[in-house]
Amino acid sequence: MAFKTDIEIAREAKKRPIQEIGAKLDIAPEHLLPYGHDKAKVSQDFINSVQDQADGKLILVTAINPTPAGEGKTTTTVGLGDGLNAIGKKAAICIREASLGPNFGMKGGAAGGGYAQVVPMEDMNLHFTGDFHAITSAHNLLSAMIDNHIYWGNELEIDQRRVVWRRVLDMNDRALRQITTSLGGVANGFPREAGFDITVASEVMAILCLASDLDDLQRRLGDMIVAYRRDKSPVYCRDIKADGAMTVLLKDAMQPNLVQTLENNPAFVHGGPFANIAHGCNSVIATKTALKLADYVVTEAGFGADLGAEKFLNIKCRKAGLAPSCVVVVATVRAMKMNGGVAKADLGAENVDAVNAGCPNLGRHIENVKSFGVPVVVGINHFAGDTDAEVQAVKDYVASQGAEAILCKHWADGSAGMTEMATRVAEIADSDQSKFEVLYPDDMSLADKIDTIARKIYRADRAEIDGKLRAQLKEWEDQGYGNLPVCMAKTQYSFSTDPSQRGAPTGFTIPVNEVRLSAGAGFVVAICGGIMTMPGLPRVPSAENIRLNDEGNIEGLF
Amino acid sequence: MAFKTDIEIAREAKKRPIQEIGAKLDIAPEHLLPYGHDKAKVSQDFINSVQDQADGKLILVTAINPTPAGEGKTTTTVGLGDGLNAIGKKAAICIREASLGPNFGMKGGAAGGGYAQVVPMEDMNLHFTGDFHAITSAHNLLSAMIDNHIYWGNELEIDQRRVVWRRVLDMNDRALRQITTSLGGVANGFPREAGFDITVASEVMAILCLASDLDDLQRRLGDMIVAYRRDKSPVYCRDIKADGAMTVLLKDAMQPNLVQTLENNPAFVHGGPFANIAHGCNSVIATKTALKLADYVVTEAGFGADLGAEKFLNIKCRKAGLAPSCVVVVATVRAMKMNGGVAKADLGAENVDAVNAGCPNLGRHIENVKSFGVPVVVGINHFAGDTDAEVQAVKDYVASQGAEAILCKHWADGSAGMTEMATRVAEIADSDQSKFEVLYPDDMSLADKIDTIARKIYRADRAEIDGKLRAQLKEWEDQGYGNLPVCMAKTQYSFSTDPSQRGAPTGFTIPVNEVRLSAGAGFVVAICGGIMTMPGLPRVPSAENIRLNDEGNIEGLF
């Protein structure tokens, strides 16, 4: 029997009208703003009306360092949500929205896989409810207003060489990374160097995902630093008077999107900040709304636990007052083998020794998550070729680390393959054993925060921060930004900054190349290694094969 | 008693659920894809299912040359639609979508005014159903794929100096008019000159508004010329293999949007091409769908009749097989006075002589429209300060031209102020007296087509087309493009190319500065005078005052 592809399974979904999905969370139809029959935004009035309700339990799904073998973090998030519903719990899922641009480069961007998916998949990989387009518009309005301010006399005395606010497009377009603008004479302004990032890298995206409401959104937008004067004093978005209009452009985008899983359970899909220069998880407003409406909320964090969970806990939870009741670390037998030195081509053969050799990567993530005071369960996302001996090797290793690993077959079986995990996660969450604490206090110096993450999470000997960067961090502390958390931008493939160092490396340092202040989002970014904020297209972009077929279905996108 | 503002009136609208509006046109709820409770897209399946139904009557609303006094073309279109419904006819309205960018420059963009408006006004001036964002994405995907093709080896041998496909944003941003891209070294491609236009100026927009269905859309997208080789042979969008993916990005945008008037009558709002370098009217698919569903369809064309109606008739009607049953030319007493030489500040005083002096502008438009074989009625859009003598002067003048003028009070009174006009228009349409013919045949040479419009519509002595431009036109004719209509890009403020020449000037020529081929849209653009395809923001952009107030309402946008 041939396996069905994700998109074939998604197209066979028996979707229910979105109003029925809302009803499962007691959202009346008038509080849902529909986008077609299978997507809706939840109205702000309704969100306001449930603020006095008790919160459900928050469950974070994270993973080992990603490998080309695939881990299935989103798939497990969706499967666990369905699994909790299947055992009679009232559960919802919260995940990120997909970026449109990259789907036209490499094959995209499903939301989960197999029988653990969120639908409508096509819409979620295209325009969805327009949130990212709204962010693009808001971001570029500010860009235009900055150059317009300079054009009409530059009353704020902006140093044109020090405009740090770039432009964005939700497109992979390397030609726009570095450009010269305002050529062509007087009517077009003052020529200067500029550039575009991809929309998910916009600070506006990070802010949308951290803001508690529209007032907070506008305040944070106003706080963004867009340029500096010759005396290096900052010019804020508020000085440009763009914050009000940007908030108007974002007012619908701020409302969380509701869709459904293949098993017709509610899923919030909202926001999608970059997981390197930003914190990489869905919006605070979606997570908090879901917690008011469901008894269990399953969410995920980008990349491996060293980056994604660390930021989820140290940035999002810290700032939003959230605390997870349980963390699921997703691992696969295949990824353990790759961490143990097996090449992708050889993953088909049983190799218990390689599984054992790769397990220390998982072990370090377990230990890290525990250090936040949160209970951990390992979910082994089952692949058809995994042998019983290999699965047992992972279970034995995890037991040796004082945790437990549960085999999850949601990809093949949906919620039926997730019963054991769902039951255990609910038990742990209900036991209230989580004693969540952030890794470092607000009042630690910025340099020490970076060093703390490098040593305690990555297990580096230290972070290397040169004198110039330390002076910059000190300057921000003097300006009142010292209490912000730090957002680490580092490769996701290794605990170190060398993507080829799989497993659990030691004896390395974390060189910090650059620091950036996201004053509106509320974090300081430490860039460790090369970080690309505008991707390019490959030699043969998938766009060349994307088309509507004779039945009107999209081909080539998945 | 103080007058209410447009936005105050719009916010008091008793909107009905969009499904009720659809029901007035016999569209079942399952064929409407809702966007919120007051907007919907009409499904392609439904559109396909009504193709065998008889067509209703098409009524075009156009106007004199615009003046700062305002004419109220859209207001009259909406009022006439409501008026026809009020006298018991089954009527629908078709108008364009608004561009988002310009609303952040000057105060924006209502859809009608007074008691003749389409709602929801806020949404229509912001993201609406995302059509323009989809066009921006599709356009810029092609841009990225062109530079990507060059980056990976340039198999098509594109001359980098001759890439004619620019990029677009729905934003007023003069800094992007002329830029240098791909700076920064090998990884970012080959530096070249480039630039951005505003989204409404994209050929993709023109195509979306002329395509009959998704197949036709993809074919036209493929036909677009994006660059030339060193031997000047064209490179098409199809060669870049972007047409399929662009069609996927546009599949929802191709479906017409349904909204409602203040009187709860159906209005299609779909597409919005530039009215200078493109044809400036709403989509063919919206107009044709409306004609299948309603007995009377009232639509409008951009700018004055010399530009808007000329293109509506010679481009849209020719290519889509449409024929209007009646044309309404909108005039105001105030605009007649301005055409007669009165300054805007002095419009308050009665001045019958000035009205008489300005009427020849109206007279020429009447004559022009009649030359297409279509019956004409003049609608005098009533302003509170107009005196009876002034109104009578316009009526008398129009009668002297063998037409009739009817006073319309829809702005103040809604459909009740439009009964006489609606009754008369329905009579004319029902009489089938229209003998519509295009101005020039397909097989006339491109230069002669330009000259014909200049002489017969503008009343110029001739079009001035120099040898180089004539050679270019000839080359296109040799390549098989000679049968295309021409799209004139000229100031809307005068019959001539001098915006200060109001009234009915004679003794001038029309200098053609540039010609462009829109091979996918299917017309040749003749640029006469300076045409700006990327606006800038003013000294104090309206964005500075746009914000959400304490009630959550948008301020400053209207």
XYZ file of C-alpha atoms in Angstrom, chain A:
558
model
C 0.000 0.000 0.000
C 1.408 3.383 -0.972
C 1.469 6.101 1.662
C -0.703 9.107 0.982
C 1.079 12.421 0.857
C 0.336 15.120 3.409
C -1.573 17.153 0.886
C -3.639 14.145 -0.242
C -4.597 13.515 3.368
C -5.332 17.204 3.936
C -7.620 17.364 0.881
C -9.598 14.380 2.149
C -10.220 16.141 5.459
C -13.839 16.321 6.535
C -13.660 19.931 7.566
C -16.461 21.326 9.737
C -17.679 24.924 9.405
C -15.445 27.136 11.507
C -18.427 28.168 13.640
C -18.669 24.546 14.861
C -15.008 24.591 15.797
C -15.514 27.851 17.653
C -18.447 26.326 19.502
C -16.105 23.706 20.982
C -14.433 26.609 22.792
C -17.756 28.330 23.528
C -17.131 31.099 21.006
C -20.478 32.217 19.612
C -20.695 32.678 15.807
C -21.027 36.459 16.082
C -17.623 36.623 17.757
C -15.934 34.876 14.853
C -14.956 36.947 11.838
C -14.987 34.340 9.080
C -12.445 34.193 6.241
C -14.106 31.686 3.965
C -15.861 28.783 5.654
C -12.847 27.244 7.389
C -10.910 30.145 8.910
C -11.913 32.902 11.311
C -10.511 35.608 13.494
C -11.673 35.782 17.099
C -13.061 39.209 17.908
C -11.310 41.475 20.385
C -14.609 42.077 22.198
C -14.921 38.382 22.874
C -11.313 38.145 24.019
C -11.940 41.018 26.420
C -15.049 39.281 27.735
C -13.221 36.123 28.869
C -10.394 37.753 30.787
C -11.826 36.761 34.154
C -11.953 33.067 33.318
C -9.392 30.686 34.827
C -6.436 29.644 32.699
C -5.935 26.127 31.366
C -2.629 24.271 31.474
C 0.097 25.220 29.026
C 2.102 22.428 27.375
C 5.174 23.279 25.307
C 6.401 21.020 22.515
C 10.079 21.461 21.657
C 12.717 19.221 20.101
C 16.295 18.113 19.812
C 18.522 20.036 17.429
C 17.001 19.670 13.963
C 18.650 17.320 11.493
C 17.844 16.611 7.825
C 16.091 13.479 9.089
C 13.199 15.567 10.426
C 11.800 15.641 13.946
C 8.100 16.441 13.564
C 7.673 19.126 16.183
C 4.528 20.638 14.655
C 3.180 17.200 13.802
C 3.595 16.186 17.442
C 1.981 19.416 18.649
C -1.047 18.755 16.480
C -1.118 15.057 17.390
C -0.969 15.831 21.107
C -3.805 18.316 20.785
C -5.927 15.724 19.013
C -4.827 13.086 21.519
C -5.959 15.198 24.481
C -9.324 15.799 22.843
C -9.629 12.078 22.086
C -9.227 11.170 25.772
C -11.994 13.573 26.643
C -10.064 16.728 27.499
C -10.920 20.196 26.245
C -7.716 21.070 24.405
C -6.581 23.612 21.826
C -3.424 24.023 19.781
C -1.386 27.199 19.197
C 1.138 27.327 16.378
C 2.807 29.877 14.107
C 1.688 31.086 10.696
C 3.820 30.165 7.706
C 5.788 32.709 5.696
C 4.691 32.914 2.070
C 8.004 33.755 0.397
C 10.024 30.645 1.239
C 7.316 28.366 -0.176
C 8.289 29.572 -3.641
C 11.886 28.579 -3.033
C 11.855 25.095 -1.507
C 8.775 22.912 -1.283
C 6.774 24.322 1.540
C 5.476 24.514 4.581
C 2.768 22.087 5.688
C 1.213 22.576 9.122
C 1.992 19.188 10.606
C 2.029 15.994 8.574
C 0.389 12.617 8.021
C -2.764 12.292 10.127
C -1.709 15.118 12.454
C -2.265 18.257 10.428
C -3.994 21.586 10.604
C -6.199 22.586 7.661
C -6.811 24.363 5.271
C -3.199 23.691 4.357
C -3.209 25.574 1.029
C -4.481 28.808 2.560
C -2.079 28.576 5.468
C 0.837 28.420 3.034
C -0.440 31.314 0.901
C -2.146 34.495 2.042
C -4.103 32.928 4.951
C -5.975 35.790 6.667
C -3.565 38.472 5.466
C -1.693 39.011 8.730
C 1.765 38.983 7.155
C 0.638 41.348 4.402
C -0.609 43.737 7.080
C 2.771 43.558 8.820
C 4.539 44.218 5.511
C 2.335 47.276 4.939
C 2.805 48.654 8.441
C 6.565 48.132 8.326
C 6.971 49.768 4.917
C 4.717 52.694 5.811
C 7.207 53.562 8.534
C 10.089 53.183 6.053
C 8.406 55.544 3.609
C 7.642 58.051 6.368
C 11.289 58.111 7.498
C 12.585 58.938 4.016
C 9.699 61.347 3.569
C 10.658 63.128 6.779
C 14.222 63.555 5.536
C 12.938 64.699 2.130
C 10.791 67.497 3.549
C 13.526 69.067 5.672
C 14.622 66.479 8.245
C 13.426 68.389 11.273
C 14.463 65.493 13.515
C 18.046 65.748 12.205
C 18.253 62.079 11.275
C 21.741 61.029 10.152
C 20.967 59.458 6.769
C 23.868 57.056 7.229
C 22.322 55.790 10.433
C 18.799 54.856 9.377
C 18.527 51.374 10.891
C 14.909 50.729 9.890
C 14.948 48.737 6.655
C 12.072 47.615 4.411
C 10.461 44.162 4.202
C 8.805 41.844 1.697
C 7.413 38.357 2.252
C 9.536 37.071 -0.622
C 12.911 35.373 -1.066
C 14.710 38.079 -3.024
C 18.468 38.325 -2.580
C 18.655 41.280 -4.989
C 16.974 43.444 -2.335
C 19.361 42.634 0.535
C 21.522 45.633 -0.133
C 20.366 48.488 -2.358
C 20.782 52.197 -2.936
C 17.539 54.176 -2.767
C 16.392 57.653 -3.829
C 18.424 57.786 -7.018
C 17.257 59.865 -9.970
C 17.450 63.410 -8.717
C 15.887 65.908 -6.374
C 12.296 64.665 -6.603
C 13.268 61.223 -5.343
C 15.058 62.252 -2.168
C 18.538 61.776 -0.766
C 20.369 58.681 -2.026
C 21.418 56.292 0.721
C 22.205 52.637 1.359
C 19.214 50.565 2.390
C 17.830 47.052 2.085
C 14.951 44.627 2.544
C 14.490 41.763 5.004
C 11.856 39.066 4.791
C 8.651 40.046 6.634
C 9.033 37.491 9.420
C 12.285 39.253 10.395
C 10.468 42.550 10.977
C 10.437 43.904 14.520
C 6.749 44.604 13.851
C 6.218 40.841 13.650
C 8.012 40.287 16.957
C 5.926 43.033 18.547
C 2.632 41.674 17.226
C 3.550 38.360 18.816
C 4.435 39.860 22.210
C 1.814 42.620 22.574
C -1.030 42.029 24.990
C -3.542 44.225 23.142
C -3.786 47.071 20.617
C -2.747 49.730 23.155
C 0.339 47.734 24.052
C 0.985 47.172 20.356
C 0.954 50.892 19.624
C 3.143 51.676 22.605
C 5.725 49.097 21.504
C 5.634 50.283 17.899
C 6.288 53.794 19.126
C 9.276 52.535 21.141
C 11.077 51.130 18.111
C 14.370 52.820 17.233
C 14.429 53.676 13.543
C 17.540 55.838 13.162
C 20.202 57.795 14.990
C 21.305 61.412 14.824
C 24.913 62.513 14.288
C 25.256 62.660 18.069
C 24.071 59.017 18.099
C 20.891 59.829 19.994
C 18.051 57.543 18.883
C 15.063 58.539 16.763
C 11.961 56.547 17.599
C 9.022 55.455 15.476
C 6.938 57.706 17.723
C 8.994 60.723 16.601
C 8.049 59.895 12.994
C 4.383 59.745 14.097
C 3.853 56.430 12.349
C 2.716 54.381 15.353
C -0.979 55.291 15.093
C -1.331 54.491 11.408
C 0.670 51.292 11.817
C -1.697 50.200 14.585
C -4.658 50.870 12.294
C -3.037 48.696 9.614
C -2.499 45.937 12.180
C -5.831 46.012 13.986
C -7.225 42.903 12.271
C -3.861 41.152 12.215
C -3.800 41.389 16.037
C -6.825 39.096 16.307
C -5.927 35.399 16.558
C -6.869 33.057 13.705
C -8.889 29.928 14.403
C -8.694 26.844 12.159
C -9.022 23.110 12.794
C -7.056 19.875 12.869
C -7.927 16.924 10.639
C -9.916 15.653 13.636
C -11.860 18.931 13.827
C -10.240 20.200 16.982
C -9.546 23.915 17.439
C -6.162 25.311 16.460
C -5.004 28.915 16.799
C -2.490 29.845 14.125
C -1.177 33.328 14.719
C 2.051 35.212 14.153
C 5.379 33.868 13.030
C 8.513 35.753 14.085
C 11.933 34.619 12.929
C 13.407 32.097 15.357
C 16.912 33.559 15.260
C 16.800 37.382 15.467
C 13.399 37.091 17.165
C 11.804 34.701 19.617
C 10.138 32.310 17.153
C 6.801 31.452 18.711
C 3.144 32.243 18.014
C 1.492 35.329 19.472
C 0.976 35.923 23.163
C -2.614 36.934 22.451
C -3.343 33.575 20.805
C -1.755 31.596 23.631
C -3.473 33.625 26.339
C -6.841 33.476 24.599
C -6.538 29.723 24.136
C -5.704 29.328 27.842
C -8.941 31.132 28.748
C -11.000 28.851 26.504
C -9.416 25.400 26.826
C -8.280 23.278 29.760
C -5.089 22.295 27.944
C -3.198 24.324 25.365
C -0.449 22.669 23.353
C 2.021 25.026 21.713
C 5.457 24.812 20.154
C 8.671 26.815 19.960
C 10.919 27.160 16.901
C 14.052 25.117 16.227
C 15.636 22.904 18.930
C 15.101 23.390 22.653
C 18.429 25.251 23.051
C 17.090 28.105 20.920
C 13.302 27.731 20.750
C 12.403 26.572 24.242
C 15.038 28.838 25.794
C 13.461 31.897 24.144
C 9.919 30.694 24.781
C 10.723 30.426 28.485
C 13.117 33.353 28.962
C 11.374 35.862 26.674
C 7.739 34.947 25.966
C 6.835 33.345 29.315
C 8.795 35.946 31.291
C 7.171 38.869 29.544
C 3.657 37.469 29.244
C 3.471 35.918 32.687
C 3.048 32.412 31.294
C 4.290 29.175 32.886
C 4.225 25.788 31.165
C 2.948 22.817 33.141
C 4.844 20.287 31.058
C 7.361 20.247 28.213
C 7.462 17.561 25.528
C 10.839 17.136 23.819
C 10.370 15.520 20.414
C 13.022 13.115 19.186
C 13.160 10.552 16.417
C 15.203 7.411 16.084
C 16.466 8.726 12.743
C 17.629 12.013 14.215
C 19.378 10.183 17.053
C 21.212 8.138 14.433
C 22.273 11.290 12.564
C 23.463 12.834 15.829
C 25.352 9.582 16.288
C 27.202 10.066 13.017
C 25.078 8.190 10.439
C 24.656 9.819 7.004
C 21.125 10.518 5.752
C 21.453 7.900 3.014
C 22.169 5.180 5.570
C 19.249 5.902 7.922
C 17.295 2.912 6.617
C 19.446 0.277 8.314
C 18.982 -0.644 11.991
C 21.835 0.818 14.043
C 21.322 0.709 17.786
C 24.903 1.796 18.453
C 24.365 4.992 16.464
C 21.131 5.666 18.367
C 23.041 5.329 21.623
C 25.853 7.530 20.323
C 23.361 10.276 19.351
C 21.275 10.240 22.517
C 23.461 12.693 24.494
C 22.041 15.493 22.321
C 18.593 14.577 23.628
C 19.974 14.173 27.133
C 21.314 17.692 27.223
C 17.973 19.135 26.094
C 16.176 17.163 28.820
C 18.576 18.490 31.426
C 18.228 22.050 30.109
C 14.448 22.027 30.229
C 14.484 20.522 33.728
C 16.744 23.359 34.833
C 13.756 25.693 34.297
C 11.854 23.649 36.883
C 9.452 22.176 34.358
C 8.606 18.455 34.035
C 9.782 16.827 30.790
C 8.460 13.962 28.692
C 10.196 12.771 25.558
C 7.950 12.021 22.577
C 9.490 9.563 20.128
C 7.865 10.520 16.830
C 7.600 7.130 15.157
C 8.768 6.494 11.595
C 7.765 3.340 9.746
C 11.370 2.087 9.487
C 12.222 2.410 13.192
C 12.992 -0.977 14.788
C 11.798 -2.028 18.239
C 15.404 -2.259 19.422
C 16.144 1.296 18.328
C 13.029 2.654 20.015
C 13.908 0.749 23.172
C 17.414 2.222 23.114
C 15.979 5.733 23.200
C 13.562 4.806 25.993
C 16.377 3.252 28.035
C 18.578 6.277 27.558
C 15.836 8.706 28.580
C 15.068 6.581 31.670
C 18.746 6.776 32.595
C 18.343 10.585 32.562
C 15.473 10.425 35.035
C 12.755 11.083 32.479
C 10.403 8.981 30.431
C 9.991 8.551 26.679
C 6.705 7.604 25.023
C 6.327 6.271 21.501
C 3.927 8.449 19.458
C 2.249 7.175 16.278
C 0.116 10.225 15.462
C 1.614 10.613 11.969
C 0.137 7.270 10.919
C -2.806 6.992 13.297
C -3.809 10.500 14.389
C -5.066 10.785 17.962
C -5.254 6.985 18.288
C -1.466 6.924 18.119
C -1.190 9.537 20.859
C -3.353 8.147 23.658
C -0.528 7.161 25.994
C 1.296 10.475 25.593
C -1.870 12.535 25.990
C -2.838 10.687 29.130
C 0.601 11.120 30.669
C 0.881 14.795 29.737
C -2.538 15.508 31.248
C -1.530 13.708 34.450
C 1.668 15.720 34.740
C -0.077 18.998 33.999
C -2.850 18.256 36.497
C -0.300 17.359 39.181
C 0.935 20.959 39.258
C 4.514 19.778 39.769
C 5.930 22.480 37.506
C 7.998 25.063 39.372
C 8.877 27.283 36.466
C 11.651 29.806 36.897
C 13.434 31.835 34.246
C 17.159 31.194 33.745
C 18.396 34.647 34.691
C 16.951 37.645 36.549
C 15.955 40.865 34.785
C 18.601 42.814 36.632
C 21.576 40.761 35.455
C 23.802 42.711 33.052
C 23.175 42.120 29.354
C 26.644 40.635 28.824
C 26.151 38.250 31.727
C 22.763 37.191 30.361
C 24.396 36.219 27.073
C 27.168 34.431 28.911
C 24.696 32.611 31.149
C 22.777 31.198 28.191
C 26.032 30.217 26.479
C 27.304 28.377 29.516
C 24.167 26.899 31.030
C 22.186 26.039 27.891
C 24.800 25.548 25.180
C 27.500 24.284 27.625
C 30.091 26.565 26.071
C 33.088 27.612 28.113
C 31.918 31.187 27.735
C 30.461 33.781 25.377
C 33.115 35.877 23.631
C 31.995 39.501 23.623
C 34.618 42.009 22.548
C 35.172 45.428 24.064
C 33.213 47.304 21.443
C 30.140 45.125 21.890
C 30.442 45.313 25.666
C 30.535 49.099 25.398
C 27.383 48.993 23.253
C 25.617 46.772 25.774
C 26.716 49.080 28.558
C 25.360 52.084 26.653
C 21.960 50.396 26.329
C 22.005 49.618 30.043
C 22.690 53.270 30.756
C 19.724 54.168 28.535
C 17.434 51.938 30.590
C 17.395 48.806 28.448
C 19.457 46.710 30.848
C 16.412 44.884 32.190
C 15.547 43.340 28.803
C 16.036 39.642 28.095
C 18.452 38.609 25.342
C 17.475 36.870 22.117
C 20.200 34.582 20.799
C 20.647 34.324 17.014
C 22.691 31.178 16.440
C 22.601 28.140 14.176
C 19.834 25.726 15.133
C 21.820 22.649 14.098
C 24.223 22.503 16.998
C 24.617 23.612 20.598
C 27.704 25.401 19.306
C 27.964 27.969 16.511
C 29.326 25.305 14.143
C 26.363 23.587 12.440
C 28.409 20.441 11.801
C 28.945 19.829 15.552
C 26.040 17.474 16.265
C 25.511 15.525 19.475
C 26.537 17.207 22.740
C 29.747 19.106 22.013
C 31.958 20.637 24.711
C 35.117 22.706 24.752
C 33.875 25.556 22.581
C 33.059 29.228 23.001
C 30.162 31.303 21.610
C 31.543 34.278 19.671
C 29.119 37.204 19.560
C 29.538 39.081 16.260
C 26.966 41.781 16.677
C 24.310 43.033 19.076
C 21.056 44.720 18.113
C 18.413 46.438 20.200
C 14.763 45.613 19.484
C 13.446 48.299 21.799
C 9.800 47.832 20.810
C 9.762 44.051 20.939
C 11.696 44.298 24.176
C 14.859 42.263 23.764
C 18.521 42.607 22.841
C 19.624 40.360 19.985
C 23.025 38.703 20.218
C 24.125 37.522 16.796
C 26.485 34.579 16.965
C 27.577 33.519 13.472
C 26.134 34.583 10.129
C 22.411 35.218 10.174
C 20.570 35.769 6.881
C 17.465 37.959 7.184
C 16.569 37.866 3.467
C 16.735 34.409 1.878
C 17.394 33.792 -1.808
C 15.741 31.405 -4.227
C 17.493 28.160 -5.223
C 18.670 27.330 -8.759
C 15.299 25.758 -9.569
C 12.719 27.503 -7.361
C 9.688 25.422 -6.498
C 7.675 28.309 -7.987
C 8.553 26.944 -11.430
C 6.410 23.896 -10.705
C 3.607 25.507 -8.728
C 0.382 25.743 -10.719
C -3.336 25.049 -10.682
C -4.168 21.708 -12.247
C -7.257 20.929 -14.334
C -9.283 20.262 -11.189
C -8.361 23.677 -9.828
C -6.101 22.180 -7.159
C -2.684 23.607 -6.389
C 0.247 21.467 -7.524
C 3.887 21.825 -6.549
C 3.423 23.834 -3.368
C 3.784 20.854 -1.004
